[in-house]
Structure formats: structure tokens, C-alpha cells
XYZ file of C-alpha atoms in Angstrom:
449
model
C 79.458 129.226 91.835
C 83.084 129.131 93.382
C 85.575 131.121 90.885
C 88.090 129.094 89.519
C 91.728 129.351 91.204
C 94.931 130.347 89.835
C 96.183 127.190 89.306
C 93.806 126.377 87.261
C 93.719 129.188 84.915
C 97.589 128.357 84.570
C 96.674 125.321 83.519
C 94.225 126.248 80.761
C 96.915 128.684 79.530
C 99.620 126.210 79.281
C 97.461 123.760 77.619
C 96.398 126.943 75.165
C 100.177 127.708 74.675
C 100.945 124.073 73.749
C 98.171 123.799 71.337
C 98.933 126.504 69.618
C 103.076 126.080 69.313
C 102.356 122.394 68.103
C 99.869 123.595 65.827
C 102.829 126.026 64.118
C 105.422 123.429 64.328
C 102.777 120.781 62.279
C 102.642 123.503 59.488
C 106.020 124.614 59.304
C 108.406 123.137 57.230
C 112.053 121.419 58.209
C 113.984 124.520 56.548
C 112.222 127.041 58.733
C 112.788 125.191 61.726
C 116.578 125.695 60.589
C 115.559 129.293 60.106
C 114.537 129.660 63.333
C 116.762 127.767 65.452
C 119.649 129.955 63.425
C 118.192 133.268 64.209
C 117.570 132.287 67.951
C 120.908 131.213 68.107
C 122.256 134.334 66.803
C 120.085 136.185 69.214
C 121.295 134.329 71.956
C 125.228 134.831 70.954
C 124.082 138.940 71.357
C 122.587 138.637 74.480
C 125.250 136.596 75.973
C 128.279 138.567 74.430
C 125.960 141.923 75.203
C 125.863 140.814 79.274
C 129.577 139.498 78.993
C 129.983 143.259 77.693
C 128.861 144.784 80.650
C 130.158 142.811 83.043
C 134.065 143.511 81.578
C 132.841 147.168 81.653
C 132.225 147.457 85.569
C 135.813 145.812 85.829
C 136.789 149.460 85.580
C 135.647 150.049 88.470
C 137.449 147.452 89.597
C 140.861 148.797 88.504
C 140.091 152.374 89.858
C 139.136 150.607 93.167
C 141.957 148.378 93.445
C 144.402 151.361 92.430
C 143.218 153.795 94.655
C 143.338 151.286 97.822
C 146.922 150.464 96.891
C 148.149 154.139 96.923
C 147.693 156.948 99.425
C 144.569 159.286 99.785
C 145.998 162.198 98.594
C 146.117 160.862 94.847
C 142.499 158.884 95.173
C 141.042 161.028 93.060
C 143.334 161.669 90.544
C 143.827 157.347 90.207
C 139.527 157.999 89.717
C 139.605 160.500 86.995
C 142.346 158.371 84.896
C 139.888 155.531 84.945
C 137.298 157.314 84.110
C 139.003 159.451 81.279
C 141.509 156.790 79.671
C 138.233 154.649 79.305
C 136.106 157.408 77.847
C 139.005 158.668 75.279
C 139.627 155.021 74.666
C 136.133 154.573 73.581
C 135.876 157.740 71.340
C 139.826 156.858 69.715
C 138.688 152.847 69.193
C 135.531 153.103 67.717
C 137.141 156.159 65.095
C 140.194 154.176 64.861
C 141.387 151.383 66.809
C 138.315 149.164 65.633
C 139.352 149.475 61.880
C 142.743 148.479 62.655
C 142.048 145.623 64.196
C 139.052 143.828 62.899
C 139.173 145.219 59.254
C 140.164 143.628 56.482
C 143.507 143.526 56.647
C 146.589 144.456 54.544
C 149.179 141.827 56.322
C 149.554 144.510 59.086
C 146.487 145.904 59.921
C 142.522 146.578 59.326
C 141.759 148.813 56.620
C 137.711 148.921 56.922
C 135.275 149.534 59.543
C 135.828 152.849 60.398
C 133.523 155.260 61.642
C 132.034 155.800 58.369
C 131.379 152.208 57.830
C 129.091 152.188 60.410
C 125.836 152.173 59.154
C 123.200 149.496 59.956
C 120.696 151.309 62.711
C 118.158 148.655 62.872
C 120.938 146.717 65.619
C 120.438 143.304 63.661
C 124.331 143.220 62.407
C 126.670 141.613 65.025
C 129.082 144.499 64.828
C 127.318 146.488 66.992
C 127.318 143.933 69.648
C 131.289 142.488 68.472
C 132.268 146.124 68.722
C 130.992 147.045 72.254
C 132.640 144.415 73.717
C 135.917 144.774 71.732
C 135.922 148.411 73.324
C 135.668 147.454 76.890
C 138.511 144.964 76.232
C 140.353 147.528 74.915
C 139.845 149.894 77.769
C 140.821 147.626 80.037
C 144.289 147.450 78.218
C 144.467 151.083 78.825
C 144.090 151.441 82.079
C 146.581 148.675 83.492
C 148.796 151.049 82.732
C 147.695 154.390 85.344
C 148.624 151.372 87.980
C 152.346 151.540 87.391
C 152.553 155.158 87.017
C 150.177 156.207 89.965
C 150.822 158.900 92.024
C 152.955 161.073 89.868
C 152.063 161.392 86.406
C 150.839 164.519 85.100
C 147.153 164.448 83.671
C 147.619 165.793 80.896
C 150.430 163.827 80.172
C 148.033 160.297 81.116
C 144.941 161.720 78.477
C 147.728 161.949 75.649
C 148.951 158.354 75.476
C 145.640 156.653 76.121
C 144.773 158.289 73.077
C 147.650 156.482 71.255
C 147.083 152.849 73.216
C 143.704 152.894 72.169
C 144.053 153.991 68.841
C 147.246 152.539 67.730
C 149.256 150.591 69.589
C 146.932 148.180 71.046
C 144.703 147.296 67.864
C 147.349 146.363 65.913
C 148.995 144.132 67.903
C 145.611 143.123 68.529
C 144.863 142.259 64.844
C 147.874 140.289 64.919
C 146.172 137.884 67.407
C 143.003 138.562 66.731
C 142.219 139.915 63.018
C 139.790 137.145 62.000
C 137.114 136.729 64.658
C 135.802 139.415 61.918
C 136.796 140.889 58.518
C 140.850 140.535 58.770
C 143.154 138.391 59.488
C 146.854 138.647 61.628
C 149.464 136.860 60.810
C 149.881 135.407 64.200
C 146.821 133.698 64.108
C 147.993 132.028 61.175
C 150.549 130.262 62.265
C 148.546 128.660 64.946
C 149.233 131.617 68.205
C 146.256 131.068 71.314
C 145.364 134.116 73.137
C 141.234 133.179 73.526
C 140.768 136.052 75.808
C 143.695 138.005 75.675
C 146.860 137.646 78.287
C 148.924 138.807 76.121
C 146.688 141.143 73.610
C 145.446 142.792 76.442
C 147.404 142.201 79.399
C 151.292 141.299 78.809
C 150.647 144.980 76.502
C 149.322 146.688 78.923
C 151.579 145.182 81.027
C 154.768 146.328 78.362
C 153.324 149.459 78.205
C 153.322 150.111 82.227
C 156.554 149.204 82.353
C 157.727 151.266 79.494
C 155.760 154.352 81.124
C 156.968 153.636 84.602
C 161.029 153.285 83.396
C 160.970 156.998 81.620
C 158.961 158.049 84.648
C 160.612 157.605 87.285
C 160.198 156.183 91.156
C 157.754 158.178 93.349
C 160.028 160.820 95.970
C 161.373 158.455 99.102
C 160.846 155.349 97.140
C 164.553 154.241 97.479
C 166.768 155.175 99.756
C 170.384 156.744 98.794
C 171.686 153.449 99.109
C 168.896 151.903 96.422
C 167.235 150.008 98.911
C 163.199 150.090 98.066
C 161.235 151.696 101.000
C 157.300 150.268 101.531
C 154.613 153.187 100.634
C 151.567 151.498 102.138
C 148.367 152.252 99.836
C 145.704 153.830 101.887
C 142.882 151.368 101.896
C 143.028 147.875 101.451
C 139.800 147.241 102.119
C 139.037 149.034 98.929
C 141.632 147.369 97.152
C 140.085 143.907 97.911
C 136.425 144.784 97.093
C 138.409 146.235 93.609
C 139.299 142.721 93.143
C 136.230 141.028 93.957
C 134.714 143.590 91.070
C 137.393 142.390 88.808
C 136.750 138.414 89.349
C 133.642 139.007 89.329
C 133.990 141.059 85.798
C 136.213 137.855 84.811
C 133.122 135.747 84.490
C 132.404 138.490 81.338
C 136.047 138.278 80.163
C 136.893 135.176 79.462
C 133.433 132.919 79.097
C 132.380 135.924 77.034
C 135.219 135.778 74.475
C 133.260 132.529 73.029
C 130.944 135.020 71.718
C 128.478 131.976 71.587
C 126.053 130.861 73.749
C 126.422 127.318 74.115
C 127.917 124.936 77.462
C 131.450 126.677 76.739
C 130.355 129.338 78.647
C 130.256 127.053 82.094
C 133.584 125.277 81.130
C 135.480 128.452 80.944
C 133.863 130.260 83.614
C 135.043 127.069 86.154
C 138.757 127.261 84.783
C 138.438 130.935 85.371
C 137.716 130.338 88.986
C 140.127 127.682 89.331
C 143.259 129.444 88.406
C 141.735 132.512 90.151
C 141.142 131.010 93.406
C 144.853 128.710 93.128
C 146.637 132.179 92.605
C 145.623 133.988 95.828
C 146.330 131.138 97.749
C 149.896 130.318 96.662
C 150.392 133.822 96.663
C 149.316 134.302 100.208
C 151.527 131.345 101.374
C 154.681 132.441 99.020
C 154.305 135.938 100.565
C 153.913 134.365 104.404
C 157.300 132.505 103.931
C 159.339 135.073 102.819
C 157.942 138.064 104.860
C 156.556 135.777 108.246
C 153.368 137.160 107.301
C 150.434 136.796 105.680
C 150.435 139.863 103.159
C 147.021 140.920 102.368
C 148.145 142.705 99.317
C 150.318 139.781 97.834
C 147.077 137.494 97.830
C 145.159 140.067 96.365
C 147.338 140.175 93.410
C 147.966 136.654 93.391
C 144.114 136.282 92.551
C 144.726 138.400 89.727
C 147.765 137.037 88.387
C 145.505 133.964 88.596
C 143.236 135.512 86.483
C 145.570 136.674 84.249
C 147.197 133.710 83.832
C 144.405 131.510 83.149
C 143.009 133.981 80.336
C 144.490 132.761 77.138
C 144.225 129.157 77.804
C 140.891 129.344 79.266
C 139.158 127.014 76.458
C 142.084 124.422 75.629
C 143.057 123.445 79.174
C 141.493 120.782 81.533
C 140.802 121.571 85.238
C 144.533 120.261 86.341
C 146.113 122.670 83.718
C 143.757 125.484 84.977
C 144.802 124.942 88.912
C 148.351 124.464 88.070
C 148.733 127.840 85.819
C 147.032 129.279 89.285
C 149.045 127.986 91.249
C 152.172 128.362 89.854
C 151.146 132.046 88.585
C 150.906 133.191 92.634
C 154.392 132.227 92.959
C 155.406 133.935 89.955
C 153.919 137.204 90.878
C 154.939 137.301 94.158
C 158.774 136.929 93.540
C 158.255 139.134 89.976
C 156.905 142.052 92.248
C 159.961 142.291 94.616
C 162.444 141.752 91.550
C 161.180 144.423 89.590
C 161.213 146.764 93.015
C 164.709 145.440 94.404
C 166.639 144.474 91.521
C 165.811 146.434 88.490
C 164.539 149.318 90.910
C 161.242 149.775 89.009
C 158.339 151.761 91.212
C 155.239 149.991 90.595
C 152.931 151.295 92.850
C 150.388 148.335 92.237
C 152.090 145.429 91.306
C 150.590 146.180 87.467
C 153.659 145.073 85.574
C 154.379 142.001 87.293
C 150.619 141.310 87.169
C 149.902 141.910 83.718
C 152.987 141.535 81.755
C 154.528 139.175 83.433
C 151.865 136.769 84.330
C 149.877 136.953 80.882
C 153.099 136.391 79.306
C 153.498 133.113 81.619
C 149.903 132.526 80.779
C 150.168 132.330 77.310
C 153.474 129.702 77.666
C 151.339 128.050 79.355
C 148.878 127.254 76.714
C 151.896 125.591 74.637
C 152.679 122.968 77.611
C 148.583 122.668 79.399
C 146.532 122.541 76.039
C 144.858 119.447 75.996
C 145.131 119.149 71.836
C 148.850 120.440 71.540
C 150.442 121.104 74.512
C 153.693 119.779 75.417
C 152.726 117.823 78.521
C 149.343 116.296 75.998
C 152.272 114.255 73.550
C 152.113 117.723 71.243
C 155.614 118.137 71.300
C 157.500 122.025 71.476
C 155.369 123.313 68.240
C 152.801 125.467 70.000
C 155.020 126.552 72.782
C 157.671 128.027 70.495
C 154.657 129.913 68.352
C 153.210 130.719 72.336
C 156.739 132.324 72.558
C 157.051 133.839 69.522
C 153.334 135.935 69.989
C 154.777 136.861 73.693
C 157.919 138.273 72.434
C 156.280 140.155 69.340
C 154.205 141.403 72.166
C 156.902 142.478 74.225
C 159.047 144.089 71.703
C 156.143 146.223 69.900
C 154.768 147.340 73.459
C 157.681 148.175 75.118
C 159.423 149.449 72.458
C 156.676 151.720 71.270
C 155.574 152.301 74.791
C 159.388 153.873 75.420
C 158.474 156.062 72.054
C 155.606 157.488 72.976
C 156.513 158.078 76.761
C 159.803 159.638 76.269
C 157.825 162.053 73.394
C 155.489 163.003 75.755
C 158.368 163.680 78.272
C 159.779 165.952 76.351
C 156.635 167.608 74.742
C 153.274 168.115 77.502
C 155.266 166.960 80.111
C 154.991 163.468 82.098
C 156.179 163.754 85.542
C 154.220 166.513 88.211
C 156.384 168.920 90.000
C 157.854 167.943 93.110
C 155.739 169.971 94.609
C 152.570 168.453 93.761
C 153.868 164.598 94.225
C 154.075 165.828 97.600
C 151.131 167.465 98.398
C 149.461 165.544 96.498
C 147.920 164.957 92.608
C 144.536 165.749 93.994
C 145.049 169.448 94.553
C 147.723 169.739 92.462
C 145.687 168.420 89.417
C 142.402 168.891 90.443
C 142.234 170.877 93.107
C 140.177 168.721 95.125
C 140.336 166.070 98.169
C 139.203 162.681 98.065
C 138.164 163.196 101.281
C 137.345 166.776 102.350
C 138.271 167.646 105.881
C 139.579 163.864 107.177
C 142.878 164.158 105.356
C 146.619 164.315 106.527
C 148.741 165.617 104.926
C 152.229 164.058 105.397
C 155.679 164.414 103.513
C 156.151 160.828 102.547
């Protein structure tokens, strides 16, 4: 007798499997079968925002990537250690702190539960746990947009004191503002209709304030300008790294902004498709706007025109159709492109990585953008100016309480730990002179630039 084959016994199972499931289903009531499709839903919703999680996590290394190629090899891996440290404090600092302030329930200002000791569910069945590892990755990311702008010589110590303050103050409460009732608060922002779905300007126009704040009480690196003010090109080191940094953070994208639905439904597809739109417009106008003015096509400027792309797109993500999505691409690689030489001609601002004009700039474009694209209340929809004056009232809050507590904190740690290196060690090099290590042991040159 010939044993049966596989495909058989597959078959016997299946027809076992569906037997048995549509025996369960014939005894189980309708109010179960709520039961159960609610609890699979709300299983889904974790694993979704759990993966969406991770993904905005390994945009970190992203950021250190894209830094690093964009400045020279002797500060490599000093630009490493700041991502990996502002991240780690910033996880320690927002899960005490920052988490409270944000999502708690809120006094008008801030969060005033859900604090460290309000954590206390182990079985992992409360959404918390999941809404809270993916709030912390966001607000990592906020914290390290800002080693970008003030790469290459800012003292360590200097860097580990205010991402302790971005993460624990600064950012959360701006960010309960925006944000407060996707849990236990509520910001008064929100209430008067602001849309930030994934955070242009909560996370990124702050950042981006904050970079700018950090990099105007900083300084410009030595030979930036010449005596005469005119900017001088420091070429990063590696731009190959820089644009597999950027592939990491589109990539991570696909985490940021589908995963700030926290729901597992078709809006995950939708967003994820405006993401790339916008993403994909940006480095090419930015490519082209770049080839005009310099008669070349600048590698760099597209790479950042991606992100300012990305940027862009991020708070409007949900509300606008595909034409809004390409247009706030498009027009957001322009932007950047003439925002990064105005910042580094005109107002004489040494941004190593383009982080301000990225970040600030472009999320705060971004999140205009939602009062003209939005397909239920935008401008160019028949909404009228509503939205886009509460779009620029959120952007300018933003602005002031960034900037103006980023020049705070910066000029206290100026004048306390210390912010800038010696001159010394800008020249040699933050690698040995913070660390005492190279990046890359016995290939590199030393040079006075």
C-alpha cells in the first residue's frame, strides 16, 4: 500500500481545521464574535505600532550614518557616540519624565500622570507599553536632529547635558500641546483644530529650532568663513555613507508616519504611498534646483531634498491626496535647497548637515501645508484660511518655545560645562580629543582644515 502524499494530508488537515472553526463559530454567540474581533483588533494595532516602533528606531542609525558621511573622518566617531548616547539618555529622561508630561492628564500645560511609578501592568496587555515605546523613539529622533547642526565641535559633555533637557522637558511639552490626547491629556493646540499626524513640527521644526538655537551660541567650525564672511565648502568625508544613511531613514519613514495611525487597518498603505511620493518628488527637485544654480548635479543637495521630502510630507500624511503629497515634495526640494545656502551665506549659520533647513524649516512648510493640501479643510479644497492660520499658529508656538528655550539652555551650558572644544581639539579632531580614538585606525590624515 502506497503512503499517502503531502498534498493529501494537507488536505485532510484543512478540511479538519474548517470543521472544527465552523463548529465554534455555530456555538458562539453574536456578542463574542464582537469580543473577538475587538481583541484581535487590538492585537493587531500592537503588532503594527510594535514593528512601526522598530523600524523609527533603526532611523538612528540613519542619522548617525548620514551625519558622519556629511562631516570629516576625524569627528566620525564622536557624530557615533552622540547618537548613540542622546538616544539612550533620551530613553532613560522620557520614560522618568518626558512621557508624563506629555501624555498625562493634563493641567492646561502639561501631563501630570504616568510617571515612572505609574507603571505597573507586567502582564504587557495595556497599550501603554506598546504607545510608550514608540513615543520614545519619536522622541529620540527629536534629539538627535540636533548633533547635525552642531557636529564637529561641540564638547561631549556639553551634547549629554541638553539631551537630557530635550527629552525631558522641552520636547514633551510642546509635544502635549499637539499631541496630549492620543492618551490621558489633552493640549490646547489640538483643541483648536492644529494637524501634526506624525510630527513635522512636534518633532522636526523643534528639533529643527533647537539646532539652530544650539548652532547660533555655538559658533561656525574654524575656516568656515573667510575674513571677508564669505562661507568656505568643508566636504563631509563619505557620501556614500551619507546616502545609505538616507536610504535607512526612508526606509525608517515607512514606521514613522503609517505607524502614527496606531491602527491596523488600509490607512497604513495610503500613508505609506504619500510618504513615498513627497519623498521621492523632494530629491528630484532638489537635485535639479541644485544643478541650476551650481552647473552640477550635487549629490548632497538631493540627498537632503529626499528628506526635506520626508519631512515635509509628515504632518499631512493622512489628510492629503496624492497631488497634495507630490506637490509638498516637490516644492519642499526647492525650499531646502535655497534655505541651506541662506542660512550659510546670509545669516552665516554653520550647519554642517543641512539639519536646520531640513527639519525646521521644511516641517514648518510641511505643516502650512496641511492648511492649503487637506482634502477636508484646506484652502485649495473650498476650506477657506481657518486651518492654515491655526497651521501657523502651532508652527510659530513651535518656533518661539524651541528656539527660545533652546537659546536658554545652550547659552547655560556655555557658561556652566562648557559647549564649544578647544581649538585645539576642533583641529585635530573630536575623536582623540574626546575619545581618544580614530574612526579609522592607521588610514587617517590628518589635515588643518
Amino acid at each position: 500500500m502506497k503512503p499517502l502524499s503531502s498534498s493529501i494530508y494537507f488536505l485532510i488537515i484543512t478540511v479538519l481545521l474548517v470543521f472544527t472553526l465552523t463548529s465554534v463559530l455555530a456555538g458562539t454567540s453574536a456578542d463574542d464574535l464582537t469580543q473577538l474581533e475587538t481583541q484581535l483588533q487590538h492585537n493587531l494595532n500592537i503588532v503594527w505600532t510594535s514593528i512601526a516602533a522598530f523600524l523609527v528606531f533603526f532611523m538612528q542609525a540613519g542619522f548617525a550614518m548620514v551625519e558622519s558621511g556629511f562631516t570629516r573622518a576625524k569627528n566620525a566617531i564622536n557624530i557615533m557616540m552622540k547618537n548613540l548616547m542622546d538616544f539612550s539618555i533620551g530613553t532613560l529622561v522620557f520614560f522618568i519624565i518626558g512621557f508624563g508630561l506629555m501624555f498625562g492628564q493634563s493641567n492646561g500645560l502639561f501631563g501630570t500622570t504616568h510617571f515612572t511609578w505609574s507603571a505597573t501592568d507586567v502582564t504587557g496587555s495595556d497599550w501603554t507599553w506598546t504607545f510608550l515605546i514608540f513615543q520614545t523613539v519619536f522622541a529620540g529622533t527629536a534629539a538627535t536632529i540636533v548633533s547635525g547642526a552642531m557636529a564637529e565641535r561641540t564638547k561631549f559633555v556639553g551634547y549629554l547635558t541638553y539631551s537630557i533637557f530635550i527629552c525631558a522637558f522641552i520636547y514633551p511639552i510642546f509635544g502635549s500641546w499637539a499631541w496630549g490626547s492620543l492618551l490621558a491629556g489633552h493640549g490646547w493646540l489640538e483643541k483648536i483644530g492644529f494637524i501634526d499626524f506624525a510630527g513635522s513640527t512636534v518633532v522636526h521644526s523643534v528639533g529643527g529650532w533647537l539646532a539652530l538655537a544650539g548652532a547660533i551660541v555655538l559658533g561656525p567650525r574654524i575656516g568656515k568663513y573667510a575674513p571677508d564672511g564669505t562661507p568656505r565648502a568643508i566636504p563631509g568625508h563619505n557620501l556614500a555613507i551619507a546616502a545609505l544613511g538616507v536610504f535607512i531613514l526612508w526606509f525608517g519613514w515607512f514606521g514613522f508616519n503609517p505607524g502614527s495611525t496606531t491602527f491596523a487597518d488600509g490607512n497604513i498603505g495610503r500613508i505609506a504611498v504619500m510618504t513615498n511620493l513627497a519623498a521621492a518628488a523632494g530629491a528630484i527637485t532638489a537635485l535639479f534646483t541644485s544643478w541650476s544654480l551650481a552647473k552640477k548635479p550635487d549629490g548632497s543637495m538631493a540627498l537632503n531634498g529626499a528628506l526635506a521630502g520626508l519631512v515635509a510630507i509628515t504632518a499631512g500624511c493622512a489628510t492629503v491626496s496624492t497631488t497634495g503629497a507630490l506637490l509638498i515634495g516637490f516644492a519642499a526640494g526647492v525650499l531646502v535647497v535655497f534655505s541651506v545656502y541662506f542660512i550659510d551665506a546670509v545669516f552665516k549659520i554653520d550647519d554642517p548637515v543641512g539639519a536646520i533647513s531640513v527639519h525646521g524649516v521644511c516641517g514648518a512648510f510641511g505643516t502650512l501645508a496641511v492648511g492649503l493640501f487637506s482634502v477636508n479643510e484646506g484652502l485649495f479644497y473650498g476650506g477657506g484660511f481657518k486651518l492654515f492660520a491655526i497651521q501657523l499658529a502651532g508652527v510659530l508656538s513651535a518656533f518661539v518655545w524651541a528656539f527660545g528655550l533652546g537659546m536658554i539652555l545652550f547659552l547655560s551650558i556655555k557658561h556652566t560645562v562648557g559647549l564649544r572644544v578647544s581649538a585645539k581639539e576642533e583641529m585635530c579632531g573630536l575623536d582623540i580629543g574626546e575619545h581618544g580614538q580614530e574612526a579609522y585606525g592607521g588610514f587617517q590624515i590628518f589635515t588643518t582644515q
